[in-house]
Short mmCIF file of C-alpha atoms in Angstrom, two decimals:
data_model
loop_
_atom_site.label_atom_id
_atom_site.label_comp_id
_atom_site.label_asym_id
_atom_site.label_seq_id
_atom_site.Cartn_x
_atom_site.Cartn_y
_atom_site.Cartn_z
CA MET A 104 -44.75 -11.67 22.04
CA HIS A 105 -46.48 -12.98 19.61
CA ILE A 106 -47.96 -11.01 16.70
CA GLY A 107 -49.54 -12.73 13.90
CA PHE A 108 -49.74 -10.10 11.07
CA LEU A 109 -52.33 -9.84 8.35
CA THR A 110 -51.44 -8.06 5.49
CA PRO A 111 -52.95 -8.86 1.80
CA GLU A 112 -49.82 -5.88 0.52
CA PHE A 113 -46.44 -6.50 1.44
CA PRO A 114 -43.57 -5.87 -0.46
CA PRO A 115 -42.30 -6.86 -3.51
CA MET A 116 -45.69 -5.27 -3.87
CA LEU A 117 -45.50 -1.52 -4.14
CA GLY A 118 -47.41 1.68 -2.57
CA GLY A 119 -47.48 3.26 1.15
CA MET A 120 -49.85 -0.03 1.96
CA ALA A 121 -46.87 -2.70 1.67
CA GLU A 122 -44.53 0.18 2.51
CA LEU A 123 -46.95 0.86 5.80
CA ALA A 124 -47.21 -2.58 6.64
CA ARG A 125 -43.05 -3.80 6.17
CA GLY A 126 -42.23 -0.11 8.83
CA LEU A 127 -44.22 -1.89 11.62
CA ALA A 128 -43.91 -5.91 11.49
CA ALA A 129 -39.75 -4.31 11.10
CA GLY A 130 -40.83 -1.71 13.68
CA LEU A 131 -42.39 -4.04 16.03
CA ALA A 132 -40.27 -7.20 15.31
CA ALA A 133 -37.39 -5.27 16.88
CA GLU A 134 -39.57 -6.22 20.71
CA ASP A 135 -41.28 -8.66 19.76
CA ARG A 136 -41.93 -12.69 17.19
CA VAL A 137 -44.33 -11.53 13.95
CA SER A 138 -45.08 -13.88 11.80
CA VAL A 139 -46.48 -12.49 8.50
CA LEU A 140 -49.34 -14.01 6.23
CA CYS A 141 -49.40 -12.42 2.80
CA LEU A 142 -50.98 -12.63 -0.88
CA PRO A 143 -49.70 -16.36 -2.13
CA GLY A 144 -46.16 -15.06 -4.05
CA HIS A 145 -45.48 -11.88 -1.46
CA GLY A 146 -43.17 -11.59 0.98
CA ILE A 147 -39.70 -10.95 1.65
CA GLU A 148 -36.86 -11.85 3.60
CA GLY A 149 -36.87 -9.83 7.27
CA PRO A 150 -36.65 -9.04 11.40
CA TRP A 151 -40.47 -11.43 10.36
CA GLN A 152 -41.52 -14.84 9.77
CA LEU A 153 -43.47 -15.63 6.58
CA ALA A 154 -46.11 -17.67 8.05
CA GLY A 155 -49.06 -18.37 5.56
CA HIS A 156 -50.91 -16.46 2.99
CA VAL A 157 -54.16 -14.00 3.77
CA THR A 158 -56.00 -13.55 1.74
CA GLY A 159 -59.78 -11.94 2.68
CA ARG A 160 -61.29 -15.55 1.50
CA ARG A 161 -62.68 -18.01 4.52
CA ARG A 162 -60.06 -19.94 2.58
CA ASP A 163 -58.04 -18.10 4.91
CA LEU A 164 -59.70 -20.05 8.32
CA LYS A 165 -58.17 -22.50 8.46
CA THR A 166 -54.97 -21.15 8.23
CA LEU A 167 -55.68 -19.44 10.71
CA ILE A 168 -57.30 -21.44 13.44
CA ALA A 169 -53.95 -24.25 12.93
CA MET A 170 -51.90 -21.66 14.18
CA GLU A 171 -54.18 -20.79 16.92
CA ARG A 172 -54.02 -24.86 17.93
CA SER A 173 -50.52 -24.72 17.84
CA GLU A 174 -48.03 -25.27 19.66
CA ASP A 175 -46.73 -21.61 19.15
CA PRO A 176 -49.93 -19.65 18.87
CA PRO A 177 -50.46 -15.70 17.92
CA ASP A 178 -50.54 -13.50 21.23
CA LEU A 179 -52.72 -11.43 18.82
CA TRP A 180 -54.26 -10.57 15.59
CA LEU A 181 -53.15 -8.00 13.08
CA GLY A 182 -55.15 -7.20 10.25
CA MET A 183 -53.65 -4.96 8.28
CA ASN A 184 -57.00 -4.34 6.13
CA ALA A 185 -60.77 -3.68 6.80
CA GLY A 186 -61.61 -6.50 5.02
CA LEU A 187 -59.72 -9.46 7.49
CA VAL A 188 -62.46 -7.50 9.82
CA PRO A 189 -65.02 -10.76 9.07
CA LEU A 190 -62.41 -13.61 10.17
CA ALA A 191 -62.19 -11.98 13.64
CA PRO A 192 -65.30 -13.94 14.74
CA HIS A 193 -64.12 -17.03 13.77
CA LEU A 194 -60.63 -17.43 15.34
CA SER A 195 -60.11 -17.68 19.21
CA ARG A 196 -56.76 -14.79 19.95
CA PRO A 197 -57.43 -10.79 20.10
CA PHE A 198 -58.10 -9.54 16.60
CA PHE A 199 -56.93 -5.98 16.26
CA ALA A 200 -58.10 -4.13 12.96
CA TYR A 201 -55.64 -1.00 11.99
CA PHE A 202 -57.95 1.17 8.67
CA HIS A 203 -56.60 2.90 5.61
CA GLY A 204 -59.48 4.48 4.10
CA ASN A 205 -59.79 3.20 0.84
CA ASP A 206 -60.33 -0.49 2.35
CA PHE A 207 -63.48 0.61 4.05
CA THR A 208 -65.16 2.24 1.32
CA ASN A 209 -64.15 0.23 -1.15
CA PRO A 210 -63.02 -2.58 0.05
CA TRP A 211 -60.79 -5.40 -2.56
CA LEU A 212 -61.08 -8.50 -0.58
CA ALA A 213 -63.31 -10.75 -0.94
CA CYS A 214 -65.38 -11.12 2.23
CA GLY A 215 -69.27 -11.00 0.33
CA PRO A 216 -71.05 -13.84 -0.26
CA PRO A 217 -69.58 -16.49 -2.21
CA ALA A 218 -72.21 -16.44 -5.10
CA LEU A 219 -72.09 -12.56 -5.13
CA GLU A 220 -68.32 -12.27 -5.42
CA ALA A 221 -68.40 -14.45 -8.30
CA ILE A 222 -70.93 -12.01 -10.80
CA ARG A 223 -69.26 -9.76 -12.66
CA ARG A 224 -72.32 -7.88 -14.60
CA PRO A 225 -71.73 -4.02 -13.79
CA TYR A 226 -73.82 -3.38 -11.33
CA ALA A 227 -73.23 -6.20 -9.23
CA SER A 228 -69.81 -4.15 -8.15
CA LYS A 229 -71.73 -1.10 -5.59
CA VAL A 230 -73.99 -4.51 -4.63
CA ARG A 231 -70.34 -6.02 -3.60
CA HIS A 232 -69.26 -3.41 -2.13
CA ALA A 233 -72.22 -2.88 -0.33
CA LEU A 234 -72.41 -6.31 1.11
CA ARG A 235 -68.77 -6.05 1.97
CA ARG A 236 -69.50 -3.26 4.16
CA ARG A 237 -72.20 -4.12 5.80
CA SER A 238 -69.86 -7.31 5.98
CA ILE A 239 -67.32 -5.56 7.26
CA ALA A 240 -69.52 -3.00 10.19
CA LYS A 241 -70.69 -7.05 11.40
CA ALA A 242 -67.57 -8.67 12.07
CA LEU A 243 -66.74 -5.08 14.32
CA PRO A 244 -67.73 -6.20 17.38
CA SER A 245 -65.95 -8.94 17.74
CA VAL A 246 -62.41 -6.45 16.98
CA ILE A 247 -60.81 -5.90 19.98
CA HIS A 248 -59.50 -2.54 19.26
CA THR A 249 -59.57 -0.66 15.57
CA LEU A 250 -56.46 1.35 14.92
CA THR A 251 -56.40 4.34 11.60
CA ASN A 252 -53.99 6.19 9.41
CA SER A 253 -54.81 9.13 10.04
CA ARG A 254 -57.83 12.16 12.72
CA GLN A 255 -59.29 11.98 8.84
CA THR A 256 -59.92 8.21 8.59
CA ALA A 257 -60.45 7.54 12.33
CA ASP A 258 -63.77 10.60 12.08
CA LEU A 259 -64.66 8.45 8.42
CA ILE A 260 -64.53 4.97 10.78
CA VAL A 261 -66.92 6.63 13.36
CA ASP A 262 -69.23 9.03 11.18
CA ARG A 263 -70.35 5.63 10.10
CA LEU A 264 -69.50 2.80 12.21
CA PRO A 265 -70.99 4.47 15.64
CA ALA A 266 -70.55 1.64 17.48
CA ALA A 267 -66.49 1.78 17.14
CA ARG A 268 -66.14 4.94 18.25
CA GLN A 269 -65.14 4.19 21.70
CA GLN A 270 -62.41 1.82 19.95
CA VAL A 271 -60.17 3.70 17.65
CA SER A 272 -56.40 5.08 18.21
CA VAL A 273 -54.59 6.35 15.37
CA VAL A 274 -51.30 5.36 14.53
CA HIS A 275 -49.92 7.59 11.91
CA PRO A 276 -47.38 5.77 9.29
CA GLY A 277 -43.48 6.58 9.04
CA VAL A 278 -40.22 6.63 7.48
CA GLY A 279 -37.55 4.81 6.45
CA ASP A 280 -33.93 5.85 7.60
CA VAL A 281 -32.83 6.17 4.18
CA PHE A 282 -34.85 9.37 3.48
CA PHE A 283 -32.75 11.29 6.42
CA GLN A 284 -30.09 13.18 4.50
CA GLU A 285 -29.31 16.59 3.33
CA ARG A 286 -31.21 18.32 0.61
CA GLU A 287 -28.63 20.21 -2.04
CA PRO A 288 -27.94 24.02 -2.29
CA ALA A 289 -30.94 26.06 -2.80
CA ASP A 290 -30.78 26.81 -6.26
CA PRO A 291 -31.17 30.74 -7.87
CA GLY A 292 -32.55 28.97 -10.77
CA PRO A 293 -36.36 27.98 -11.35
CA LEU A 294 -37.69 26.26 -8.50
CA GLU A 295 -38.32 22.85 -8.69
CA ILE A 296 -41.61 21.27 -7.82
CA LEU A 297 -42.20 17.58 -7.59
CA THR A 298 -44.46 14.57 -7.34
CA VAL A 299 -44.28 10.76 -5.98
CA THR A 300 -47.16 8.88 -7.08
CA ARG A 301 -48.42 6.07 -8.18
CA LEU A 302 -49.85 7.11 -11.95
CA SER A 303 -52.71 4.62 -12.27
CA SER A 304 -56.94 5.91 -14.13
CA HIS A 305 -57.83 4.49 -10.73
CA THR A 306 -56.27 6.42 -8.39
CA ARG A 307 -56.59 9.91 -9.85
CA ARG A 308 -56.89 11.17 -7.21
CA LYS A 309 -53.18 12.06 -6.84
CA ASN A 310 -54.54 14.86 -8.85
CA VAL A 311 -51.75 14.91 -11.32
CA ASP A 312 -54.11 16.63 -14.12
CA GLY A 313 -54.94 19.44 -11.09
CA VAL A 314 -50.89 20.30 -10.65
CA LEU A 315 -50.52 20.59 -14.50
CA ARG A 316 -53.16 22.73 -14.89
CA ALA A 317 -52.11 24.78 -12.29
CA LEU A 318 -48.76 25.69 -13.65
CA ALA A 319 -50.22 26.57 -17.09
CA LEU A 320 -52.38 28.85 -14.42
CA LEU A 321 -48.95 30.60 -13.72
CA GLY A 322 -47.55 31.36 -17.05
CA ARG A 323 -44.24 32.01 -17.83
CA ASP A 324 -43.78 34.79 -14.76
CA ILE A 325 -42.50 32.60 -12.30
CA ASP A 326 -39.54 30.11 -13.37
CA TRP A 327 -40.21 26.42 -12.21
CA ARG A 328 -39.73 22.93 -13.25
CA TYR A 329 -41.97 20.18 -12.82
CA THR A 330 -40.37 15.87 -11.76
CA VAL A 331 -42.91 12.85 -11.60
CA VAL A 332 -42.08 10.11 -10.32
CA GLY A 333 -44.18 7.29 -10.67
CA ASP A 334 -45.13 5.05 -13.25
CA GLY A 335 -48.95 3.75 -14.66
CA ASP A 336 -51.40 3.25 -17.28
CA ASP A 337 -52.05 7.71 -16.93
CA ARG A 338 -48.79 8.54 -17.99
CA ARG A 339 -49.86 8.26 -21.73
CA ARG A 340 -53.15 10.48 -20.98
CA LEU A 341 -50.70 13.00 -18.17
CA GLU A 342 -47.87 13.02 -20.69
CA ALA A 343 -50.46 14.54 -23.58
CA LEU A 344 -52.31 17.07 -20.82
CA ALA A 345 -48.75 18.63 -20.48
CA GLU A 346 -47.85 18.98 -24.38
CA LYS A 347 -51.53 20.19 -25.50
CA LEU A 348 -50.71 23.17 -22.36
CA GLU A 349 -47.02 23.88 -24.25
CA LEU A 350 -45.58 22.79 -20.65
CA ASP A 351 -43.75 19.66 -22.20
CA ASP A 352 -40.48 21.70 -21.72
CA ARG A 353 -40.71 22.08 -18.30
CA VAL A 354 -41.89 18.75 -17.30
CA ARG A 355 -40.55 15.60 -17.12
CA PHE A 356 -42.23 12.50 -16.60
CA THR A 357 -39.74 10.25 -14.92
CA GLY A 358 -41.18 6.64 -15.00
CA LYS A 359 -40.47 4.02 -12.19
CA VAL A 360 -37.21 4.81 -10.18
CA ASP A 361 -34.77 3.05 -7.57
CA LEU A 362 -34.81 4.14 -4.04
CA GLU A 363 -31.36 5.93 -5.42
CA GLY A 364 -33.42 7.85 -8.22
CA LEU A 365 -36.10 8.78 -5.92
CA LEU A 366 -33.22 9.82 -2.99
CA GLU A 367 -32.11 12.30 -5.63
CA ALA A 368 -35.71 13.11 -6.68
CA TYR A 369 -35.83 14.64 -2.88
CA ARG A 370 -32.75 15.91 -2.92
CA ARG A 371 -33.11 18.17 -5.54
CA ALA A 372 -36.49 19.38 -4.93
CA GLY A 373 -37.48 22.40 -3.46
CA LEU A 374 -40.92 21.53 -3.36
CA PHE A 375 -42.97 18.76 -3.13
CA VAL A 376 -46.62 19.36 -3.77
CA LEU A 377 -49.55 16.59 -3.77
CA ALA A 378 -52.49 18.51 -3.95
CA SER A 379 -55.31 14.52 -3.98
CA LYS A 380 -60.16 14.85 -4.24
CA ALA A 381 -61.34 12.66 -2.10
CA THR A 382 -65.07 11.17 -2.94
CA GLU A 383 -67.37 9.59 -0.16
CA GLN A 384 -65.48 6.43 -2.35
CA ASP A 385 -61.72 7.38 -2.95
CA VAL A 386 -60.56 9.05 0.09
CA GLU A 387 -56.38 9.54 0.66
CA GLY A 388 -56.01 8.24 4.05
CA PHE A 389 -52.70 9.41 4.75
CA GLY A 390 -49.51 11.02 2.02
CA ILE A 391 -46.27 9.10 3.64
CA VAL A 392 -44.49 10.78 1.00
CA TYR A 393 -44.94 14.15 2.36
CA ILE A 394 -43.15 12.59 5.20
CA GLU A 395 -39.84 11.42 2.96
CA ALA A 396 -40.03 14.40 1.26
CA ALA A 397 -40.43 16.49 4.84
CA ALA A 398 -37.56 13.55 5.62
CA SER A 399 -35.09 15.45 3.53
CA GLY A 400 -35.86 18.45 3.53
CA VAL A 401 -38.10 19.23 1.10
CA PRO A 402 -41.71 21.66 2.51
CA SER A 403 -44.92 20.39 0.55
CA ILE A 404 -47.92 21.66 -0.32
CA CYS A 405 -51.54 19.13 -0.09
CA SER A 406 -55.18 19.74 0.13
CA ARG A 407 -57.48 19.77 3.42
CA ALA A 408 -58.79 16.80 1.17
CA GLY A 409 -58.62 13.46 3.94
CA GLY A 410 -55.83 12.48 5.81
CA ALA A 411 -52.61 14.50 4.83
CA THR A 412 -53.95 17.28 6.82
CA ASP A 413 -51.64 15.29 9.30
CA ALA A 414 -48.69 14.71 8.01
CA VAL A 415 -48.55 18.35 6.88
CA ASP A 416 -48.09 20.58 9.18
CA GLU A 417 -48.48 24.62 8.51
CA ALA A 418 -46.14 26.10 11.38
CA HIS A 419 -43.72 22.88 9.94
CA ASN A 420 -43.62 21.13 6.33
CA GLY A 421 -45.70 22.61 4.23
CA LEU A 422 -48.47 24.86 3.70
CA LEU A 423 -52.19 23.02 3.49
CA ILE A 424 -54.82 24.17 0.08
CA GLU A 425 -59.01 24.82 0.76
CA ASP A 426 -59.13 22.44 -2.22
CA SER A 427 -57.46 20.23 -5.15
CA SER A 428 -58.68 22.42 -8.41
CA PRO A 429 -55.91 24.04 -10.12
CA VAL A 430 -57.06 28.18 -9.05
CA ALA A 431 -56.06 26.64 -5.54
CA VAL A 432 -52.89 25.02 -6.36
CA ALA A 433 -51.16 27.76 -8.17
CA ALA A 434 -52.38 30.60 -5.08
CA GLY A 435 -50.56 27.59 -3.42
CA VAL A 436 -47.60 27.81 -5.26
CA ARG A 437 -47.32 31.32 -5.48
CA ARG A 438 -48.00 32.00 -1.55
CA PHE A 439 -45.38 29.09 -1.26
CA LEU A 440 -43.23 31.23 -3.21
CA GLU A 441 -43.53 34.48 -0.83
CA GLU A 442 -43.42 33.08 2.56
CA ARG A 443 -40.01 30.47 1.37
CA GLY A 444 -37.83 31.44 3.95
CA ARG A 445 -39.56 29.85 6.58
CA PHE A 446 -39.22 26.77 5.68
CA GLU A 447 -35.45 26.04 6.42
CA ALA A 448 -34.50 22.19 5.31
CA ALA A 449 -32.66 21.01 9.40
CA ALA A 450 -36.74 22.50 10.68
CA ILE A 451 -38.20 20.25 8.70
CA ARG A 452 -36.48 16.78 8.49
CA ASP A 453 -36.46 17.32 12.91
CA TYR A 454 -40.63 17.23 12.24
CA ALA A 455 -40.60 14.45 10.54
CA GLU A 456 -38.15 12.60 13.24
CA GLY A 457 -41.40 11.62 14.89
CA PHE A 458 -42.05 9.70 12.23
CA ARG A 459 -39.14 7.17 11.93
CA TRP A 460 -41.07 3.94 11.91
CA PRO A 461 -39.45 2.47 16.15
CA ARG A 462 -41.53 5.59 17.59
CA ILE A 463 -44.58 4.90 14.85
CA ALA A 464 -43.98 0.65 15.60
CA ALA A 465 -43.54 1.70 19.49
CA GLN A 466 -46.31 3.30 19.70
CA LEU A 467 -48.86 0.43 17.40
CA ARG A 468 -47.28 -2.17 20.73
CA ALA A 469 -48.36 0.56 23.18
CA VAL A 470 -51.88 0.17 21.94
CA LEU A 471 -51.83 -3.58 21.49
CA VAL A 472 -50.61 -3.83 25.39
CA GLU A 473 -52.58 -1.72 26.35
CA HIS A 474 -56.21 -3.69 24.65
CA LEU A 475 -54.85 -6.82 24.51
CA PRO A 476 -57.08 -9.19 26.93
CA ASN A 477 -55.46 -9.72 30.59
CA SER A 478 -55.42 -13.51 29.68
CA PHE A 479 -53.44 -13.29 26.91
CA THR A 480 -50.93 -11.15 28.42
#
């Protein structure tokens, strides 16, 4: 099978959506031919073919239609972003769409009228997003099947696009083999708490400031150390908050680290915490970092907001807290310390086994084959 893999976000870009695209492309390429089209200037070599560019604009159609008319056309298109859906009505090959959550609630691909896209006045952003969502909804009937990264994202899509109710399948993100590692022996010293996230002012839903305030509530009666791995324009504000809360002697911001540095952070951690918030326009679609932590045998605490509840299971790899407030996060840490004995690293890694990329890619491929029209099989 020849798959036209359309993904604006792809390595060397960073982030969960880029890692998801890389993992799925590699997994599918183990059995099928995969032609990746990503943003101009991006893309890395791999078991796939880098076949062109895709930006979500109408000029993409020339490239895609040319591929369909070539001697070696793709059997199907897989669009890894809701903003690509408006391309579907103009293509002759079956189009599958993968939704992440924010790519629909707050679409950034320019699929609206060109005149509106060019406006930069304050009011234009909300209008653009509304019209982009309308463009996605209008084109959705041309999509053969819709895939999402979590049950929460599936519910969100069905709630806002009821016509999609019968054509949504959940295929979770996965985790690379490299994250399956033995954790360092438990230290009788402080509880090593870890967060891995992008420290961007545009993604404050990650709630690192809430975790800092929660740790301040714990006071000095619990011995802990907190490491934040990641960088961005919000880092300075968060460092200032840690200092204001008089936590800077126990909080460390590492900035961006390489893969070995990330693996070491997971090996040293005793608890992973990412208690995201969610709003109507900004949701946590899944959270690959919870599965990375699990693959390293590290239990997690997350809030019930968003799709992270598909990644963290209280019976296997962590605790769910009712909300993302500092009080709730602090209570979650206390509860973890009380129940710490039931979280065995080997059992947590076993849970993560179900998220290895080959298994996830096989699930995706099964959905594609099931819904691919007979004329293309």
